[in-house]
Amino acid sequence: MVAINPSQAQPAAVAAAAPESARRRRQAAFSDRIQAGQQLARNLSEHAGGADVVVLSVSRGGAVVGSAVAAALGEHVPHLYYKVQAIPCPGMPRLSLGSVAGDGSVRIDNMVAQSMGIGADNAALLREIAQIDRRLRRDQRAFLRAAPAGAQLRGRVLIVVDDIVEAGDTMREAIMHVRHCFAPRRIVVAAPVCLADLRKQLQRHVDGVVDIVSPLFVGAPAQWYAGGAVAMPSELQALARMFARPGSRFDNER
C-alpha cells in the first residue's frame, strides 16, 4: 500500500476538475449570453438602425442577451428592461387573471375575471396585485436606467428578448401586457433558445419569432450556456453595468 499525502492529492483533484469545466464549455451551445446575443442580432439584421425599434428584455438573463442585441442593431436602438408577472387567480394559481409590470401598469383579463366571478374590488385580487407590484418595482428600480415610459413603447417595433423560452409563461405574459397597454406597431419575440412547439404557438400571436436553435427539448441551461444558471465573469460584468444589485444567478422563469 502506498501512503498518499493529502496535500499531494489536492492538485490532482483540481486537475481533474479543470477538464470537467472545460468539457462543459465545449458542450454548451454558447460560451455566454453575450455571444448568444451577438449571434441573435445577425438574425435580426432587418431591424438594424430602425428609428422605431426598441429592444425589451423580460428577465435578467434576457437583459444580458438584449444588451448585446441592441448594441449590434445600432447605437440609437434603446435597450429597456421590463419584467412582467402573471396575476394568479385566487384559488386557482395556475390560471392567469392578468399581469402586472415593473412600471406599475396592470392588465386584467376581463373574460377570465367574469367567468370566475371576480370583480375589480375583490380583496384577495387587490392584495395579490399589491404584492406583485412591490416585488416588480423593487426589481425595476435595481435596473440602472429608468422604467420604460408609454411613449417609448407605443406604436414601436418591440423586440422582446429572453435568454431561453421553454414554458413560455414569462414571454406570453409580456407579449399580452405590452400589446394591451401600449399597442405597439409590431412585436417580435427573440431568444437564442426557443422550444420548437412553443415557437409555433408564439408565431400565431406575434409578428415574428427569431431564434438560433429551436430544440424539441430544452433541458438544463448548462446545455446552452457554459455557466448555466450561474453568471460567467463576462455576464457578471454586463449585469453590473445594468443593475444596482446584479446577483450571480439568472431567473428560473422560462
CSV table of C-alpha atoms in Angstrom, one decimal:
chain,number,residue,atom,x,y,z
A,1,MET,CA,0.0,0.0,0.0
A,2,VAL,CA,1.3,3.5,-0.9
A,3,ALA,CA,0.6,6.3,1.5
A,4,ILE,CA,-0.7,9.5,-0.1
A,5,ASN,CA,-0.2,12.8,1.5
A,6,PRO,CA,-3.5,14.8,1.3
A,7,SER,CA,-1.6,17.9,0.3
A,8,GLN,CA,-0.2,16.0,-2.7
A,9,ALA,CA,-3.6,14.7,-3.7
A,10,GLN,CA,-5.2,18.1,-3.9
A,11,PRO,CA,-3.6,19.2,-7.1
A,12,ALA,CA,-4.8,16.0,-8.8
A,13,ALA,CA,-8.4,16.9,-7.7
A,14,VAL,CA,-8.0,20.4,-9.1
A,15,ALA,CA,-6.5,19.0,-12.3
A,16,ALA,CA,-9.5,16.6,-12.6
A,17,ALA,CA,-12.0,19.4,-12.1
A,18,ALA,CA,-10.4,21.6,-14.8
A,19,PRO,CA,-11.1,19.2,-17.7
A,20,GLU,CA,-14.7,18.8,-16.5
A,21,SER,CA,-15.2,22.6,-16.6
A,22,ALA,CA,-13.6,22.8,-20.0
A,23,ARG,CA,-15.8,19.9,-21.2
A,24,ARG,CA,-19.0,21.8,-20.1
A,25,ARG,CA,-17.8,24.9,-22.0
A,26,ARG,CA,-17.2,22.8,-25.1
A,27,GLN,CA,-20.6,21.1,-24.8
A,28,ALA,CA,-22.6,24.3,-24.3
A,29,ALA,CA,-24.0,25.9,-27.5
A,30,PHE,CA,-22.8,29.4,-26.4
A,31,SER,CA,-19.8,30.5,-24.3
A,32,ASP,CA,-22.1,33.1,-22.6
A,33,ARG,CA,-25.3,35.1,-23.2
A,34,ILE,CA,-23.3,37.9,-24.8
A,35,GLN,CA,-22.1,35.7,-27.6
A,36,ALA,CA,-25.6,34.3,-28.0
A,37,GLY,CA,-27.0,37.9,-28.2
A,38,GLN,CA,-24.4,38.8,-30.9
A,39,GLN,CA,-25.4,35.8,-32.9
A,40,LEU,CA,-29.1,36.5,-32.4
A,41,ALA,CA,-28.6,40.1,-33.7
A,42,ARG,CA,-27.4,38.7,-37.0
A,43,ASN,CA,-30.8,37.0,-37.4
A,44,LEU,CA,-32.5,40.4,-36.6
A,45,SER,CA,-30.4,42.4,-39.1
A,46,GLU,CA,-33.5,43.7,-40.9
A,47,HIS,CA,-34.2,45.8,-37.8
A,48,ALA,CA,-30.7,47.3,-37.7
A,49,GLY,CA,-30.8,51.1,-37.3
A,50,GLY,CA,-34.6,51.2,-37.2
A,51,ALA,CA,-35.7,54.6,-35.8
A,52,ASP,CA,-38.8,53.0,-34.1
A,53,VAL,CA,-37.1,49.8,-32.9
A,54,VAL,CA,-36.9,49.1,-29.1
A,55,VAL,CA,-35.2,46.0,-27.5
A,56,LEU,CA,-37.2,45.0,-24.5
A,57,SER,CA,-35.7,42.4,-22.1
A,58,VAL,CA,-38.0,40.5,-19.8
A,59,SER,CA,-35.5,38.8,-17.5
A,60,ARG,CA,-32.0,39.3,-16.2
A,61,GLY,CA,-30.7,36.6,-18.4
A,62,GLY,CA,-32.6,38.2,-21.2
A,63,ALA,CA,-31.1,41.6,-20.3
A,64,VAL,CA,-27.6,40.3,-21.0
A,65,VAL,CA,-28.7,38.9,-24.4
A,66,GLY,CA,-30.7,42.1,-25.1
A,67,SER,CA,-27.8,44.4,-24.4
A,68,ALA,CA,-25.7,42.6,-27.0
A,69,VAL,CA,-28.6,42.6,-29.4
A,70,ALA,CA,-29.3,46.4,-29.0
A,71,ALA,CA,-25.6,47.2,-29.4
A,72,ALA,CA,-25.4,45.2,-32.6
A,73,LEU,CA,-28.5,46.8,-34.1
A,74,GLY,CA,-27.2,50.3,-33.7
A,75,GLU,CA,-26.2,52.9,-31.1
A,76,HIS,CA,-29.6,54.6,-31.3
A,77,VAL,CA,-31.6,51.4,-30.6
A,78,PRO,CA,-32.7,51.7,-27.0
A,79,HIS,CA,-32.5,48.7,-24.6
A,80,LEU,CA,-35.1,48.6,-21.8
A,81,TYR,CA,-35.8,46.1,-19.0
A,82,TYR,CA,-39.4,45.3,-18.4
A,83,LYS,CA,-40.3,42.5,-16.1
A,84,VAL,CA,-43.9,41.2,-16.3
A,85,GLN,CA,-45.6,38.7,-13.9
A,86,ALA,CA,-48.9,36.9,-14.1
A,87,ILE,CA,-51.6,37.6,-11.5
A,88,PRO,CA,-52.7,34.1,-10.2
A,89,CYS,CA,-56.4,33.6,-10.0
A,90,PRO,CA,-57.5,33.3,-6.3
A,91,GLY,CA,-57.9,29.6,-5.5
A,92,MET,CA,-56.5,28.6,-9.0
A,93,PRO,CA,-52.9,29.8,-9.0
A,94,ARG,CA,-52.1,28.2,-12.4
A,95,LEU,CA,-54.8,30.3,-14.1
A,96,SER,CA,-53.7,33.8,-15.1
A,97,LEU,CA,-56.1,36.6,-14.3
A,98,GLY,CA,-53.9,39.2,-16.0
A,99,SER,CA,-50.5,40.7,-15.3
A,100,VAL,CA,-48.5,43.4,-13.6
A,101,ALA,CA,-45.4,45.1,-14.9
A,102,GLY,CA,-42.4,46.8,-13.3
A,103,ASP,CA,-43.8,50.3,-14.2
A,104,GLY,CA,-46.9,49.6,-12.1
A,105,SER,CA,-49.2,49.0,-15.1
A,106,VAL,CA,-51.9,46.3,-14.6
A,107,ARG,CA,-53.8,44.2,-17.2
A,108,ILE,CA,-56.9,42.3,-16.2
A,109,ASP,CA,-58.3,39.6,-18.4
A,110,ASN,CA,-62.0,40.5,-18.2
A,111,MET,CA,-63.3,37.3,-19.7
A,112,VAL,CA,-61.4,35.2,-17.1
A,113,ALA,CA,-62.4,37.6,-14.3
A,114,GLN,CA,-66.1,37.4,-15.2
A,115,SER,CA,-66.1,33.7,-15.6
A,116,MET,CA,-64.6,33.3,-12.1
A,117,GLY,CA,-67.0,35.9,-10.6
A,118,ILE,CA,-64.1,38.1,-9.6
A,119,GLY,CA,-64.8,41.8,-9.5
A,120,ALA,CA,-62.3,44.7,-9.6
A,121,ASP,CA,-62.8,45.3,-5.9
A,122,ASN,CA,-62.0,41.7,-4.9
A,123,ALA,CA,-59.9,41.9,-1.7
A,124,ALA,CA,-57.7,38.8,-2.5
A,125,LEU,CA,-57.1,40.1,-6.0
A,126,LEU,CA,-56.1,43.6,-4.8
A,127,ARG,CA,-53.7,42.1,-2.2
A,128,GLU,CA,-52.1,39.9,-4.8
A,129,ILE,CA,-51.6,42.8,-7.2
A,130,ALA,CA,-50.1,44.9,-4.5
A,131,GLN,CA,-47.6,42.2,-3.5
A,132,ILE,CA,-46.5,41.6,-7.1
A,133,ASP,CA,-46.3,45.3,-7.8
A,134,ARG,CA,-44.0,45.9,-4.8
A,135,ARG,CA,-41.7,43.0,-5.9
A,136,LEU,CA,-41.5,44.1,-9.5
A,137,ARG,CA,-41.0,47.8,-8.7
A,138,ARG,CA,-38.1,46.8,-6.5
A,139,ASP,CA,-36.6,44.8,-9.3
A,140,GLN,CA,-37.2,47.5,-11.8
A,141,ARG,CA,-35.6,50.1,-9.6
A,142,ALA,CA,-32.4,48.0,-9.5
A,143,PHE,CA,-32.1,48.5,-13.3
A,144,LEU,CA,-29.8,51.5,-13.7
A,145,ARG,CA,-32.0,53.0,-16.4
A,146,ALA,CA,-35.5,54.4,-16.0
A,147,ALA,CA,-38.5,52.1,-16.4
A,148,PRO,CA,-40.0,52.3,-19.9
A,149,ALA,CA,-42.4,55.1,-20.4
A,150,GLY,CA,-45.5,54.6,-22.6
A,151,ALA,CA,-44.2,56.9,-25.3
A,152,GLN,CA,-41.1,54.7,-25.7
A,153,LEU,CA,-43.2,51.7,-26.4
A,154,ARG,CA,-46.4,52.9,-28.0
A,155,GLY,CA,-46.5,52.4,-31.8
A,156,ARG,CA,-43.0,51.0,-31.9
A,157,VAL,CA,-41.4,47.8,-33.1
A,158,LEU,CA,-40.7,45.9,-29.9
A,159,ILE,CA,-38.1,43.1,-30.0
A,160,VAL,CA,-39.0,41.2,-26.8
A,161,VAL,CA,-35.9,39.3,-25.6
A,162,ASP,CA,-35.3,36.4,-23.2
A,163,ASP,CA,-32.3,34.0,-22.9
A,164,ILE,CA,-34.3,30.8,-23.0
A,165,VAL,CA,-38.0,30.4,-23.9
A,166,GLU,CA,-39.2,27.0,-22.7
A,167,ALA,CA,-42.5,27.0,-20.7
A,168,GLY,CA,-43.2,30.4,-22.2
A,169,ASP,CA,-45.1,31.9,-19.3
A,170,THR,CA,-42.8,34.9,-18.9
A,171,MET,CA,-42.8,35.7,-22.6
A,172,ARG,CA,-46.6,35.2,-23.1
A,173,GLU,CA,-47.4,37.5,-20.2
A,174,ALA,CA,-45.0,40.1,-21.5
A,175,ILE,CA,-46.5,39.9,-25.0
A,176,MET,CA,-50.1,40.3,-23.8
A,177,HIS,CA,-49.2,43.0,-21.4
A,178,VAL,CA,-47.3,45.3,-23.9
A,179,ARG,CA,-50.0,44.8,-26.6
A,180,HIS,CA,-52.8,45.7,-24.2
A,181,CYS,CA,-51.1,48.6,-22.5
A,182,PHE,CA,-49.0,50.2,-25.3
A,183,ALA,CA,-50.4,49.0,-28.7
A,184,PRO,CA,-47.0,48.6,-30.4
A,185,ARG,CA,-46.8,48.5,-34.2
A,186,ARG,CA,-45.1,45.1,-34.2
A,187,ILE,CA,-43.9,42.6,-31.7
A,188,VAL,CA,-41.0,40.3,-32.5
A,189,VAL,CA,-40.0,37.6,-30.0
A,190,ALA,CA,-36.3,37.0,-29.9
A,191,ALA,CA,-34.4,34.3,-27.9
A,192,PRO,CA,-31.2,32.3,-28.7
A,193,VAL,CA,-33.1,29.2,-27.5
A,194,CYS,CA,-36.8,28.6,-28.1
A,195,LEU,CA,-38.7,25.4,-27.6
A,196,ALA,CA,-39.9,24.2,-31.0
A,197,ASP,CA,-43.5,23.6,-30.1
A,198,LEU,CA,-43.7,26.9,-28.2
A,199,ARG,CA,-42.2,28.7,-31.2
A,200,LYS,CA,-45.2,27.5,-33.3
A,201,GLN,CA,-47.6,28.8,-30.7
A,202,LEU,CA,-46.0,32.2,-30.4
A,203,GLN,CA,-45.9,32.7,-34.1
A,204,ARG,CA,-49.7,32.8,-34.0
A,205,HIS,CA,-49.7,35.8,-31.6
A,206,VAL,CA,-46.8,38.0,-32.7
A,207,ASP,CA,-45.3,39.3,-35.9
A,208,GLY,CA,-42.2,37.2,-35.8
A,209,VAL,CA,-40.2,34.7,-33.7
A,210,VAL,CA,-36.4,34.8,-34.2
A,211,ASP,CA,-34.1,32.3,-32.5
A,212,ILE,CA,-30.8,30.5,-33.1
A,213,VAL,CA,-31.8,27.0,-32.0
A,214,SER,CA,-35.3,25.6,-31.6
A,215,PRO,CA,-34.9,22.2,-29.9
A,216,LEU,CA,-37.7,19.7,-29.2
A,217,PHE,CA,-36.4,19.6,-25.6
A,218,VAL,CA,-34.7,22.4,-23.8
A,219,GLY,CA,-33.3,20.8,-20.6
A,220,ALA,CA,-30.9,22.5,-18.3
A,221,PRO,CA,-29.5,25.9,-19.0
A,222,ALA,CA,-25.9,24.4,-18.9
A,223,GLN,CA,-26.7,22.7,-22.2
A,224,TRP,CA,-26.9,26.1,-23.9
A,225,TYR,CA,-24.8,28.4,-21.8
A,226,ALA,CA,-21.4,27.4,-20.4
A,227,GLY,CA,-22.2,28.8,-16.9
A,228,GLY,CA,-25.8,27.5,-16.9
A,229,ALA,CA,-27.9,29.5,-14.4
A,230,VAL,CA,-24.7,30.9,-12.8
A,231,ALA,CA,-23.4,34.1,-14.4
A,232,MET,CA,-20.0,33.8,-16.1
A,233,PRO,CA,-17.5,36.6,-15.4
A,234,SER,CA,-18.4,38.3,-18.7
A,235,GLU,CA,-22.1,38.1,-17.9
A,236,LEU,CA,-21.5,39.5,-14.3
A,237,GLN,CA,-19.7,42.5,-15.9
A,238,ALA,CA,-22.7,43.1,-18.2
A,239,LEU,CA,-25.2,42.7,-15.3
A,240,ALA,CA,-23.1,45.2,-13.1
A,241,ARG,CA,-23.4,47.8,-15.9
A,242,MET,CA,-27.2,47.4,-15.9
A,243,PHE,CA,-28.3,46.6,-12.3
A,244,ALA,CA,-27.5,48.1,-8.9
A,245,ARG,CA,-27.8,44.6,-7.4
A,246,PRO,CA,-26.6,42.3,-10.2
A,247,GLY,CA,-26.7,39.0,-8.4
A,248,SER,CA,-24.8,35.9,-9.6
A,249,ARG,CA,-27.6,33.7,-10.8
A,250,PHE,CA,-30.2,34.1,-13.5
A,251,ASP,CA,-34.0,33.7,-13.2
A,252,ASN,CA,-35.6,30.3,-13.2
A,253,GLU,CA,-38.7,31.5,-15.1
A,254,ARG,CA,-38.8,30.4,-18.7
